[in-house]
Amino acid sequence: MKVLGLVGSPREGGNTEIMVKEILEESSENGAETKIYNLNELDIKPCQACMHCKSHDGECKTDDDMQILYKEMAESDAFVLGSPIYMWQMTAQAKLFTDRLYALMGFPEKLGETSSALVFTQGNPDGDLFEDYINSTKQVFDLLGYPVKGLLVSAGDQTLGDVKNKEDILEKAREIGKDLVN
Ligand SMILES: Cc1cc2nc3c(=O)[nH]c(=O)nc-3n(C[C@H](O)[C@H](O)[C@H](O)COP(=O)(O)O)c2cc1C
């Protein structure tokens, strides 16, 4: 059992990283091997819409660090994608990753039985404000073939590490970490 963590915030030690790590820690305590990547540190280019993948069994021909993640994902049973809300949406780093999953669409044998969880942090204190966006993002991952087993939003996080003081959110993160394994 392997769970992969993908952090879509450029901020080291930020709220996204804290939540993703909390999930991974709980997955680890429940017997999973875990690994974490910060998408900001990887060289992930935008999808070029070349459609090479569609005639090559889901193989993306862009030779960048997304190749590392395709391999990691193929070997993982679940992954957690975390992102701050930037301008009402996920960060550009998280979106580059998400777009590149297009290569795997239509190739279920490449996906395996991988489930997912999505975590968001936002500065605005209204946790329902981006509900439509977050639900449609969930639909994207469900449709791609990574059923979303956990969805978590931490609202009102203005500064680095705010979420550390939110035991309710951290507890929900731990529940997700457990659910991904069981
Ligand atoms: C460029 C930028 C855009 C942002 N846009 C939004 C936004 O649209 N809505 C919101 O509630 N918070 C917004 N925020 C606040 C972040 O989502 C929030 O502070 C989050 O906790 C940061 O996560 P991190 O600590 O993992 O980096 C924005 C922050 C930045 C830097």
CSV table of C-alpha atoms in Angstrom, one decimal, residues 8-165:
chain,number,residue,atom,x,y,z
A,8,GLY,CA,0.5,22.5,-4.9
A,9,SER,CA,1.7,25.4,-2.8
A,10,PRO,CA,5.0,27.2,-3.4
A,11,ARG,CA,5.3,27.9,0.3
A,12,GLU,CA,7.4,25.5,2.3
A,13,GLY,CA,5.8,24.8,5.7
A,14,GLY,CA,2.6,26.3,4.5
A,15,ASN,CA,-1.0,25.3,5.3
A,16,THR,CA,-1.2,23.0,2.3
A,17,GLU,CA,1.9,21.1,3.2
A,18,ILE,CA,0.8,20.8,6.8
A,19,MET,CA,-2.5,19.2,5.8
A,20,VAL,CA,-1.0,16.9,3.2
A,21,LYS,CA,1.6,15.8,5.7
A,22,GLU,CA,-1.1,15.1,8.4
A,23,ILE,CA,-2.9,12.8,6.0
A,24,LEU,CA,0.3,11.0,5.0
A,25,GLU,CA,1.3,10.5,8.6
A,26,GLU,CA,-2.0,8.9,9.4
A,27,SER,CA,-1.8,6.7,6.3
A,28,SER,CA,1.7,5.7,7.4
A,29,GLU,CA,0.5,4.9,10.9
A,30,ASN,CA,-2.1,2.6,9.3
A,31,GLY,CA,0.6,0.7,7.4
A,32,ALA,CA,1.1,2.7,4.2
A,33,GLU,CA,4.4,3.6,2.6
A,34,THR,CA,4.2,7.3,1.8
A,35,LYS,CA,6.1,9.8,-0.3
A,36,ILE,CA,5.6,13.5,-0.8
A,37,TYR,CA,6.5,15.9,-3.7
A,38,ASN,CA,6.2,19.6,-3.9
A,39,LEU,CA,4.9,20.4,-7.4
A,40,ASN,CA,6.6,23.8,-7.3
A,41,GLU,CA,10.0,22.1,-7.1
A,42,LEU,CA,9.3,19.9,-10.1
A,43,ASP,CA,9.7,20.8,-13.8
A,44,ILE,CA,6.2,20.2,-15.1
A,45,LYS,CA,5.4,21.7,-18.4
A,46,PRO,CA,1.9,22.5,-19.6
A,47,CYS,CA,0.1,19.9,-21.8
A,48,GLN,CA,0.9,20.6,-25.4
A,49,ALA,CA,-2.2,19.0,-26.8
A,50,CYS,CA,-0.1,17.0,-29.2
A,51,MET,CA,-2.3,13.9,-28.7
A,52,HIS,CA,0.7,11.6,-28.8
A,53,CYS,CA,-0.8,9.9,-25.7
A,54,LYS,CA,-4.0,9.0,-27.5
A,55,SER,CA,-2.2,6.9,-30.1
A,56,HIS,CA,0.5,5.6,-27.6
A,57,ASP,CA,-1.5,3.9,-24.8
A,58,GLY,CA,-1.5,6.9,-22.6
A,59,GLU,CA,2.2,7.7,-22.9
A,60,CYS,CA,3.0,11.4,-22.6
A,61,LYS,CA,5.9,12.3,-24.8
A,62,THR,CA,6.8,15.5,-22.8
A,63,ASP,CA,10.1,14.6,-21.2
A,64,ASP,CA,9.9,16.4,-17.8
A,65,ASP,CA,9.4,15.6,-14.2
A,66,MET,CA,5.8,14.6,-14.8
A,67,GLN,CA,7.3,11.3,-16.0
A,68,ILE,CA,8.4,10.8,-12.4
A,69,LEU,CA,4.9,11.4,-11.1
A,70,TYR,CA,3.3,9.1,-13.8
A,71,LYS,CA,5.5,6.3,-12.5
A,72,GLU,CA,4.9,7.1,-8.9
A,73,MET,CA,1.1,7.2,-9.5
A,74,ALA,CA,1.2,3.9,-11.3
A,75,GLU,CA,2.9,2.4,-8.2
A,76,SER,CA,0.6,4.1,-5.7
A,77,ASP,CA,-2.8,3.0,-4.4
A,78,ALA,CA,-3.8,6.5,-3.5
A,79,PHE,CA,-2.7,10.1,-3.8
A,80,VAL,CA,-3.5,13.4,-2.0
A,81,LEU,CA,-3.4,16.6,-4.0
A,82,GLY,CA,-3.3,19.7,-1.9
A,83,SER,CA,-3.6,23.2,-3.1
A,84,PRO,CA,-4.2,26.7,-1.8
A,85,ILE,CA,-7.0,28.6,-3.5
A,86,TYR,CA,-5.3,31.2,-5.7
A,87,MET,CA,-7.7,33.5,-7.5
A,88,TRP,CA,-10.8,31.3,-6.8
A,89,GLN,CA,-9.0,28.2,-8.2
A,90,MET,CA,-6.2,25.7,-7.5
A,91,THR,CA,-2.7,27.0,-8.0
A,92,ALA,CA,-1.0,27.0,-11.4
A,93,GLN,CA,1.4,24.3,-10.1
A,94,ALA,CA,-1.6,22.0,-9.2
A,95,LYS,CA,-3.3,22.8,-12.5
A,96,LEU,CA,-0.3,21.9,-14.6
A,97,PHE,CA,-0.2,18.5,-12.9
A,98,THR,CA,-4.0,18.0,-13.3
A,99,ASP,CA,-3.9,18.9,-17.1
A,100,ARG,CA,-1.1,16.4,-17.6
A,101,LEU,CA,-3.4,13.6,-16.3
A,102,TYR,CA,-5.2,14.0,-19.6
A,103,ALA,CA,-2.7,11.6,-21.1
A,104,LEU,CA,-4.1,8.8,-19.0
A,105,MET,CA,-7.7,9.4,-19.9
A,106,GLY,CA,-9.2,6.5,-21.7
A,107,PHE,CA,-6.4,4.1,-20.5
A,108,PRO,CA,-7.8,2.5,-17.4
A,109,GLU,CA,-5.1,-0.1,-17.3
A,110,LYS,CA,-2.6,2.8,-16.7
A,111,LEU,CA,-4.6,4.1,-13.8
A,112,GLY,CA,-4.8,0.9,-11.7
A,113,GLU,CA,-7.0,1.1,-8.7
A,114,THR,CA,-5.8,4.5,-7.4
A,115,SER,CA,-8.1,6.6,-5.2
A,116,SER,CA,-7.5,10.2,-4.3
A,117,ALA,CA,-8.1,12.9,-1.8
A,118,LEU,CA,-8.2,16.7,-2.4
A,119,VAL,CA,-7.3,19.3,0.2
A,120,PHE,CA,-7.7,23.0,-0.1
A,121,THR,CA,-6.7,26.0,2.0
A,122,GLN,CA,-8.0,29.5,1.5
A,123,GLY,CA,-7.7,32.9,3.1
A,124,ASN,CA,-11.4,33.7,2.9
A,125,PRO,CA,-13.1,32.6,6.1
A,126,ASP,CA,-16.2,31.4,4.2
A,127,GLY,CA,-15.6,27.7,3.7
A,128,ASP,CA,-18.5,27.4,1.2
A,129,LEU,CA,-17.3,30.3,-1.0
A,130,PHE,CA,-15.5,28.0,-3.5
A,131,GLU,CA,-17.8,25.0,-3.1
A,132,ASP,CA,-18.9,24.9,-6.8
A,133,TYR,CA,-15.3,25.0,-8.0
A,134,ILE,CA,-14.1,22.4,-5.4
A,135,ASN,CA,-17.0,20.1,-6.3
A,136,SER,CA,-16.3,20.4,-10.1
A,137,THR,CA,-12.6,19.7,-9.3
A,138,LYS,CA,-13.7,16.6,-7.4
A,139,GLN,CA,-15.7,15.5,-10.5
A,140,VAL,CA,-12.6,15.9,-12.7
A,141,PHE,CA,-10.7,13.4,-10.5
A,142,ASP,CA,-13.6,11.1,-10.2
A,143,LEU,CA,-14.0,11.1,-14.0
A,144,LEU,CA,-10.3,10.6,-14.6
A,145,GLY,CA,-10.6,7.4,-12.6
A,146,TYR,CA,-9.2,8.5,-9.3
A,147,PRO,CA,-12.3,8.3,-7.0
A,148,VAL,CA,-12.1,11.1,-4.5
A,149,LYS,CA,-12.4,9.4,-1.0
A,150,GLY,CA,-11.7,12.6,0.9
A,151,LEU,CA,-12.3,16.3,0.4
A,152,LEU,CA,-11.1,18.9,2.9
A,153,VAL,CA,-11.2,22.7,2.9
A,154,SER,CA,-9.6,24.8,5.5
A,155,ALA,CA,-10.9,28.4,5.4
A,156,GLY,CA,-9.6,31.6,6.9
A,157,ASP,CA,-5.9,30.6,6.6
A,158,GLN,CA,-4.2,34.0,6.1
A,159,THR,CA,-0.7,33.3,7.2
A,160,LEU,CA,1.9,30.5,7.1
A,161,GLY,CA,0.9,27.7,9.3
A,162,ASP,CA,-2.5,29.0,10.5
A,163,VAL,CA,-4.0,25.5,10.0
A,164,LYS,CA,-1.7,24.1,12.7
A,165,ASN,CA,-4.0,25.6,15.3
